[in-house]
Amino acid sequence: MGTWGTAIFSDDLASDIKSEFRNKIGLGKTSQEATNEILDDYVEEINDQDDSSVFWLSLASTQWNLGRLLDSVKVKALEIIESGQDLKRWKEDDKELKKRKLVLEKLKIQLLSEQPKPKKIAKPFIRETTFEKGDLISYQLKNDKFIILKVIQIRQDQCGDRYPLIETLDFYENTIPELIELDNLELKNLDSDGGIDDGFLKIEPSGQFYLSPYGKRDAEPKERLKVLRKNIAVQSKKGTSPMYWWKDFDNLVIGLFEN
């Protein structure tokens, strides 16, 4: 997880905890139900010496700000602040250590004060898909050309979003033949970035990608999708698997096939 500052939520893990707790409340969970689910999902982080303090402090701060602070979470966060456990991560930089101390002192005062009344949280947008693992699907692009997609698996994240992992076959035609010879169709790699290269480790693209609506106005275009076959053999591959949004997908595909 990345940390970019001394503030409670200047940390990837802390931001994830805040987002997931809010989403669960928005979906109608009680504070206790949401907390129990997050505890189950983050067992590894809770048992990690550094991540555990980030977990409890961010959860306590989030709950207080939403008017839903549980006594058990409050006690745990205050114990961490009093013990100095969290400050060990900052001991190599005196300037950052002083900043973090002030952040924790402010949080302690907040947690000991009366929390606000429970705030209403809007129901979050949940990304969904009609695809199933092993589907072979034709998709008609906005230029009326057809491509063929293979659904490798369905991934569901902790917020409930479901993303299909897709392969695109090297097929770009005006019509779909009744009999498709899959063995003769190679993979069309849509990873235009060509993988990840951080200067030390090159991670090649897998040729597979996630495909999902970007938001409420970017729905899966069901009227242009047709399941050709079901339960075909598929295999997840090692390498990078980028995320593409339906709103951008047609332009991406047309550009790669025609250029």
mmCIF file of C-alpha atoms in Angstrom:
data_model
loop_
_atom_site.group_PDB
_atom_site.id
_atom_site.type_symbol
_atom_site.label_atom_id
_atom_site.label_comp_id
_atom_site.label_asym_id
_atom_site.label_seq_id
_atom_site.Cartn_x
_atom_site.Cartn_y
_atom_site.Cartn_z
ATOM 1 C CA MET A 1 0.000 0.000 0.000
ATOM 2 C CA GLY A 2 1.216 3.549 -0.755
ATOM 3 C CA THR A 3 1.563 6.422 1.701
ATOM 4 C CA TRP A 4 2.026 9.989 0.475
ATOM 5 C CA GLY A 5 1.608 12.089 3.632
ATOM 6 C CA THR A 6 0.994 12.160 7.372
ATOM 7 C CA ALA A 7 -2.760 12.804 7.231
ATOM 8 C CA ILE A 8 -5.034 9.934 8.248
ATOM 9 C CA PHE A 9 -6.230 9.353 4.686
ATOM 10 C CA SER A 10 -2.935 10.044 2.881
ATOM 11 C CA ASP A 11 -2.612 6.310 2.446
ATOM 12 C CA ASP A 12 -4.064 3.810 -0.050
ATOM 13 C CA LEU A 13 -5.270 1.433 2.652
ATOM 14 C CA ALA A 14 -6.905 4.213 4.656
ATOM 15 C CA SER A 15 -8.665 5.515 1.549
ATOM 16 C CA ASP A 16 -9.933 2.028 0.733
ATOM 17 C CA ILE A 17 -11.311 1.567 4.259
ATOM 18 C CA LYS A 18 -13.088 4.916 4.099
ATOM 19 C CA SER A 19 -14.608 4.166 0.698
ATOM 20 C CA GLU A 20 -15.720 0.641 1.568
ATOM 21 C CA PHE A 21 -17.315 1.602 4.877
ATOM 22 C CA ARG A 22 -19.240 4.452 3.220
ATOM 23 C CA ASN A 23 -20.391 2.166 0.404
ATOM 24 C CA LYS A 24 -21.616 -0.500 2.803
ATOM 25 C CA ILE A 25 -23.605 2.080 4.770
ATOM 26 C CA GLY A 26 -25.009 3.395 1.477
ATOM 27 C CA LEU A 27 -26.149 -0.128 0.657
ATOM 28 C CA GLY A 28 -28.166 -0.260 3.890
ATOM 29 C CA LYS A 29 -25.739 -2.039 6.215
ATOM 30 C CA THR A 30 -25.663 -1.084 9.885
ATOM 31 C CA SER A 31 -22.402 0.205 11.313
ATOM 32 C CA GLN A 32 -21.821 -3.132 13.017
ATOM 33 C CA GLU A 33 -22.599 -5.130 9.881
ATOM 34 C CA ALA A 34 -20.318 -2.965 7.751
ATOM 35 C CA THR A 35 -17.543 -3.207 10.330
ATOM 36 C CA ASN A 36 -17.820 -6.989 10.593
ATOM 37 C CA GLU A 37 -17.548 -7.356 6.823
ATOM 38 C CA ILE A 38 -14.502 -5.095 6.652
ATOM 39 C CA LEU A 39 -12.855 -6.994 9.505
ATOM 40 C CA ASP A 40 -13.350 -10.223 7.553
ATOM 41 C CA ASP A 41 -11.968 -8.688 4.349
ATOM 42 C CA TYR A 42 -8.836 -7.163 5.910
ATOM 43 C CA VAL A 43 -7.546 -9.905 8.191
ATOM 44 C CA GLU A 44 -4.066 -9.752 6.647
ATOM 45 C CA GLU A 45 -3.786 -5.981 7.116
ATOM 46 C CA ILE A 46 -5.104 -6.135 10.674
ATOM 47 C CA ASN A 47 -2.398 -8.649 11.552
ATOM 48 C CA ASP A 48 0.352 -6.576 9.935
ATOM 49 C CA GLN A 49 2.410 -4.445 12.323
ATOM 50 C CA ASP A 50 2.269 -1.292 10.185
ATOM 51 C CA ASP A 51 -1.037 -1.708 8.379
ATOM 52 C CA SER A 52 -3.007 -2.475 11.539
ATOM 53 C CA SER A 53 -2.618 1.056 12.880
ATOM 54 C CA VAL A 54 -3.610 2.541 9.508
ATOM 55 C CA PHE A 55 -6.647 0.254 9.430
ATOM 56 C CA TRP A 56 -8.014 1.101 12.882
ATOM 57 C CA LEU A 57 -7.269 4.828 12.770
ATOM 58 C CA SER A 58 -8.889 5.295 9.366
ATOM 59 C CA LEU A 59 -11.917 3.190 10.315
ATOM 60 C CA ALA A 60 -12.408 5.148 13.544
ATOM 61 C CA SER A 61 -12.076 8.502 11.806
ATOM 62 C CA THR A 62 -14.490 7.471 9.054
ATOM 63 C CA GLN A 63 -17.078 6.190 11.514
ATOM 64 C CA TRP A 64 -16.887 9.303 13.708
ATOM 65 C CA ASN A 65 -17.329 11.626 10.731
ATOM 66 C CA LEU A 66 -20.383 9.661 9.638
ATOM 67 C CA GLY A 67 -21.855 9.590 13.133
ATOM 68 C CA ARG A 68 -21.452 5.825 13.357
ATOM 69 C CA LEU A 69 -18.422 5.249 15.587
ATOM 70 C CA LEU A 70 -18.593 1.904 17.397
ATOM 71 C CA ASP A 71 -17.187 1.730 20.917
ATOM 72 C CA SER A 72 -14.990 -1.247 19.994
ATOM 73 C CA VAL A 73 -13.405 0.664 17.096
ATOM 74 C CA LYS A 74 -12.988 3.771 19.228
ATOM 75 C CA VAL A 75 -11.204 1.819 21.977
ATOM 76 C CA LYS A 76 -8.870 0.157 19.480
ATOM 77 C CA ALA A 77 -7.938 3.434 17.807
ATOM 78 C CA LEU A 78 -7.285 5.181 21.131
ATOM 79 C CA GLU A 79 -5.101 2.271 22.263
ATOM 80 C CA ILE A 80 -2.985 2.641 19.133
ATOM 81 C CA ILE A 81 -2.615 6.386 19.631
ATOM 82 C CA GLU A 82 -1.673 6.016 23.309
ATOM 83 C CA SER A 83 0.818 3.190 22.645
ATOM 84 C CA GLY A 84 2.745 5.113 19.984
ATOM 85 C CA GLN A 85 2.492 2.073 17.723
ATOM 86 C CA ASP A 86 1.696 4.134 14.649
ATOM 87 C CA LEU A 87 4.606 6.543 15.156
ATOM 88 C CA LYS A 88 7.206 3.820 14.628
ATOM 89 C CA ARG A 89 6.651 4.160 10.887
ATOM 90 C CA TRP A 90 7.789 7.776 10.999
ATOM 91 C CA LYS A 91 10.815 7.577 13.292
ATOM 92 C CA GLU A 92 13.329 7.994 10.437
ATOM 93 C CA ASP A 93 12.088 11.514 9.638
ATOM 94 C CA ASP A 94 11.781 13.938 12.562
ATOM 95 C CA LYS A 95 9.786 16.461 10.567
ATOM 96 C CA GLU A 96 7.227 13.903 9.415
ATOM 97 C CA LEU A 97 7.123 12.366 12.895
ATOM 98 C CA LYS A 98 6.115 15.718 14.427
ATOM 99 C CA LYS A 99 3.414 16.162 11.793
ATOM 100 C CA ARG A 100 2.031 12.704 12.444
ATOM 101 C CA LYS A 101 1.975 13.314 16.204
ATOM 102 C CA LEU A 102 -0.175 16.396 15.648
ATOM 103 C CA VAL A 103 -2.498 14.419 13.369
ATOM 104 C CA LEU A 104 -2.955 11.716 16.007
ATOM 105 C CA GLU A 105 -3.489 14.236 18.807
ATOM 106 C CA LYS A 106 -6.201 15.900 16.745
ATOM 107 C CA LEU A 107 -7.802 12.522 16.011
ATOM 108 C CA LYS A 108 -7.724 11.602 19.706
ATOM 109 C CA ILE A 109 -9.553 14.799 20.639
ATOM 110 C CA GLN A 110 -12.102 14.115 17.912
ATOM 111 C CA LEU A 111 -12.750 10.529 18.995
ATOM 112 C CA LEU A 112 -13.232 11.588 22.606
ATOM 113 C CA SER A 113 -15.730 14.280 21.640
ATOM 114 C CA GLU A 114 -19.407 13.784 20.897
ATOM 115 C CA GLN A 115 -19.804 12.483 17.377
ATOM 116 C CA PRO A 116 -22.283 14.081 14.950
ATOM 117 C CA LYS A 117 -25.670 12.600 14.229
ATOM 118 C CA PRO A 118 -25.622 9.749 11.686
ATOM 119 C CA LYS A 119 -25.287 11.095 8.158
ATOM 120 C CA LYS A 120 -27.325 9.701 5.286
ATOM 121 C CA ILE A 121 -25.115 8.096 2.661
ATOM 122 C CA ALA A 122 -26.302 7.793 -0.924
ATOM 123 C CA LYS A 123 -26.481 4.318 -2.410
ATOM 124 C CA PRO A 124 -23.265 3.738 -4.361
ATOM 125 C CA PHE A 125 -23.179 2.855 -8.044
ATOM 126 C CA ILE A 126 -22.515 -0.884 -8.389
ATOM 127 C CA ARG A 127 -21.010 -2.067 -11.671
ATOM 128 C CA GLU A 128 -22.707 -5.186 -12.971
ATOM 129 C CA THR A 129 -22.414 -7.475 -15.978
ATOM 130 C CA THR A 130 -24.619 -9.975 -17.763
ATOM 131 C CA PHE A 131 -21.556 -11.938 -18.921
ATOM 132 C CA GLU A 132 -20.682 -15.345 -17.517
ATOM 133 C CA LYS A 133 -17.398 -17.218 -17.461
ATOM 134 C CA GLY A 134 -16.937 -19.220 -20.656
ATOM 135 C CA ASP A 135 -19.220 -17.033 -22.805
ATOM 136 C CA LEU A 136 -18.238 -16.439 -26.429
ATOM 137 C CA ILE A 137 -19.870 -13.149 -27.409
ATOM 138 C CA SER A 138 -20.219 -11.152 -30.614
ATOM 139 C CA TYR A 139 -20.251 -7.383 -30.267
ATOM 140 C CA GLN A 140 -21.388 -4.995 -32.977
ATOM 141 C CA LEU A 141 -19.339 -1.806 -32.897
ATOM 142 C CA LYS A 142 -20.761 1.612 -33.681
ATOM 143 C CA ASN A 143 -19.300 1.347 -37.220
ATOM 144 C CA ASP A 144 -21.370 -1.879 -37.652
ATOM 145 C CA LYS A 145 -18.319 -4.140 -37.676
ATOM 146 C CA PHE A 146 -18.393 -7.250 -35.465
ATOM 147 C CA ILE A 147 -15.757 -8.467 -33.029
ATOM 148 C CA ILE A 148 -15.673 -11.569 -30.841
ATOM 149 C CA LEU A 149 -15.102 -11.533 -27.075
ATOM 150 C CA LYS A 150 -14.214 -14.431 -24.791
ATOM 151 C CA VAL A 151 -15.177 -14.126 -21.114
ATOM 152 C CA ILE A 152 -12.310 -15.585 -19.082
ATOM 153 C CA GLN A 153 -13.719 -15.016 -15.596
ATOM 154 C CA ILE A 154 -15.890 -12.688 -13.515
ATOM 155 C CA ARG A 155 -14.158 -10.736 -10.779
ATOM 156 C CA GLN A 156 -16.165 -9.332 -7.862
ATOM 157 C CA ASP A 157 -14.494 -6.753 -5.650
ATOM 158 C CA GLN A 158 -15.177 -5.901 -2.010
ATOM 159 C CA CYS A 159 -17.653 -3.163 -2.971
ATOM 160 C CA GLY A 160 -19.814 -5.582 -4.951
ATOM 161 C CA ASP A 161 -18.713 -4.470 -8.438
ATOM 162 C CA ARG A 162 -18.506 -7.344 -10.931
ATOM 163 C CA TYR A 163 -16.055 -7.073 -13.828
ATOM 164 C CA PRO A 164 -15.670 -9.565 -16.681
ATOM 165 C CA LEU A 165 -12.108 -10.442 -17.684
ATOM 166 C CA ILE A 166 -12.115 -10.474 -21.488
ATOM 167 C CA GLU A 167 -10.050 -11.576 -24.455
ATOM 168 C CA THR A 168 -10.649 -10.163 -27.940
ATOM 169 C CA LEU A 169 -10.097 -12.489 -30.862
ATOM 170 C CA ASP A 170 -8.553 -11.319 -34.109
ATOM 171 C CA PHE A 171 -11.912 -10.989 -35.857
ATOM 172 C CA TYR A 172 -13.188 -7.739 -37.380
ATOM 173 C CA GLU A 173 -15.840 -8.399 -40.014
ATOM 174 C CA ASN A 174 -19.171 -7.176 -41.389
ATOM 175 C CA THR A 175 -21.008 -10.345 -40.370
ATOM 176 C CA ILE A 176 -20.656 -13.272 -37.977
ATOM 177 C CA PRO A 177 -20.445 -16.635 -39.776
ATOM 178 C CA GLU A 178 -22.666 -19.393 -38.467
ATOM 179 C CA LEU A 179 -19.674 -21.645 -37.839
ATOM 180 C CA ILE A 180 -16.732 -19.946 -36.155
ATOM 181 C CA GLU A 181 -13.450 -21.819 -36.231
ATOM 182 C CA LEU A 182 -12.004 -20.708 -32.883
ATOM 183 C CA ASP A 183 -8.787 -22.622 -33.408
ATOM 184 C CA ASN A 184 -7.995 -20.437 -36.408
ATOM 185 C CA LEU A 185 -8.561 -17.143 -34.581
ATOM 186 C CA GLU A 186 -5.596 -15.630 -32.783
ATOM 187 C CA LEU A 187 -5.748 -13.237 -29.857
ATOM 188 C CA LYS A 188 -5.938 -9.500 -30.563
ATOM 189 C CA ASN A 189 -4.046 -7.683 -27.805
ATOM 190 C CA LEU A 190 -5.858 -4.480 -26.850
ATOM 191 C CA ASP A 191 -3.249 -3.436 -24.269
ATOM 192 C CA SER A 192 -1.995 -0.342 -26.079
ATOM 193 C CA ASP A 193 0.377 0.476 -23.188
ATOM 194 C CA GLY A 194 2.341 -2.711 -23.781
ATOM 195 C CA GLY A 195 2.574 -3.766 -20.138
ATOM 196 C CA ILE A 196 4.298 -2.201 -17.156
ATOM 197 C CA ASP A 197 7.954 -1.211 -17.109
ATOM 198 C CA ASP A 198 9.188 0.434 -13.898
ATOM 199 C CA GLY A 199 12.827 0.360 -14.938
ATOM 200 C CA PHE A 200 13.518 -2.807 -12.984
ATOM 201 C CA LEU A 201 10.753 -5.249 -13.799
ATOM 202 C CA LYS A 202 8.988 -5.640 -17.112
ATOM 203 C CA ILE A 203 5.496 -7.120 -16.788
ATOM 204 C CA GLU A 204 4.176 -8.125 -20.189
ATOM 205 C CA PRO A 205 0.521 -7.564 -21.125
ATOM 206 C CA SER A 206 -1.599 -10.682 -20.781
ATOM 207 C CA GLY A 207 -3.824 -9.893 -23.736
ATOM 208 C CA GLN A 208 -6.747 -9.901 -21.300
ATOM 209 C CA PHE A 209 -8.571 -6.897 -19.873
ATOM 210 C CA TYR A 210 -11.475 -5.929 -17.642
ATOM 211 C CA LEU A 211 -14.485 -4.254 -19.262
ATOM 212 C CA SER A 212 -17.101 -2.338 -17.315
ATOM 213 C CA PRO A 213 -19.453 0.660 -17.301
ATOM 214 C CA TYR A 214 -17.713 3.832 -16.141
ATOM 215 C CA GLY A 215 -20.799 5.145 -14.356
ATOM 216 C CA LYS A 216 -24.584 5.178 -14.303
ATOM 217 C CA ARG A 217 -24.815 6.609 -17.831
ATOM 218 C CA ASP A 218 -22.389 4.068 -19.302
ATOM 219 C CA ALA A 219 -24.413 0.865 -19.350
ATOM 220 C CA GLU A 220 -23.394 -2.445 -20.902
ATOM 221 C CA PRO A 221 -24.736 -2.186 -24.519
ATOM 222 C CA LYS A 222 -26.896 -5.318 -24.358
ATOM 223 C CA GLU A 223 -28.649 -4.635 -27.681
ATOM 224 C CA ARG A 224 -25.329 -5.014 -29.542
ATOM 225 C CA LEU A 225 -24.164 -8.106 -27.677
ATOM 226 C CA LYS A 226 -25.045 -11.691 -28.554
ATOM 227 C CA VAL A 227 -23.914 -14.884 -26.848
ATOM 228 C CA LEU A 228 -22.651 -17.256 -29.546
ATOM 229 C CA ARG A 229 -21.601 -20.109 -27.270
ATOM 230 C CA LYS A 230 -21.442 -20.860 -23.580
ATOM 231 C CA ASN A 231 -19.043 -22.803 -21.373
ATOM 232 C CA ILE A 232 -16.115 -22.698 -23.783
ATOM 233 C CA ALA A 233 -12.641 -23.505 -22.445
ATOM 234 C CA VAL A 234 -10.884 -20.419 -21.094
ATOM 235 C CA GLN A 235 -7.700 -19.719 -19.173
ATOM 236 C CA SER A 236 -6.527 -16.738 -17.160
ATOM 237 C CA LYS A 237 -3.029 -15.619 -18.157
ATOM 238 C CA LYS A 238 -0.191 -13.981 -16.259
ATOM 239 C CA GLY A 239 0.616 -10.356 -17.056
ATOM 240 C CA THR A 240 -1.085 -6.983 -16.871
ATOM 241 C CA SER A 241 -4.867 -6.789 -17.298
ATOM 242 C CA PRO A 242 -5.971 -3.172 -17.780
ATOM 243 C CA MET A 243 -9.464 -1.834 -17.150
ATOM 244 C CA TYR A 244 -11.433 -0.405 -20.070
ATOM 245 C CA TRP A 245 -14.774 1.421 -19.894
ATOM 246 C CA TRP A 246 -17.617 0.733 -22.320
ATOM 247 C CA LYS A 247 -17.781 4.443 -23.215
ATOM 248 C CA ASP A 248 -14.264 4.257 -24.672
ATOM 249 C CA PHE A 249 -14.281 0.679 -25.940
ATOM 250 C CA ASP A 250 -15.561 1.175 -29.500
ATOM 251 C CA ASN A 251 -13.013 3.867 -30.337
ATOM 252 C CA LEU A 252 -10.208 1.778 -28.826
ATOM 253 C CA VAL A 253 -11.128 -1.341 -30.804
ATOM 254 C CA ILE A 254 -11.745 0.437 -34.099
ATOM 255 C CA GLY A 255 -8.480 2.333 -33.784
ATOM 256 C CA LEU A 256 -6.446 -0.818 -33.147
ATOM 257 C CA PHE A 257 -8.069 -2.883 -35.903
ATOM 258 C CA GLU A 258 -7.953 -0.169 -38.569
ATOM 259 C CA ASN A 259 -4.542 1.397 -37.884
#
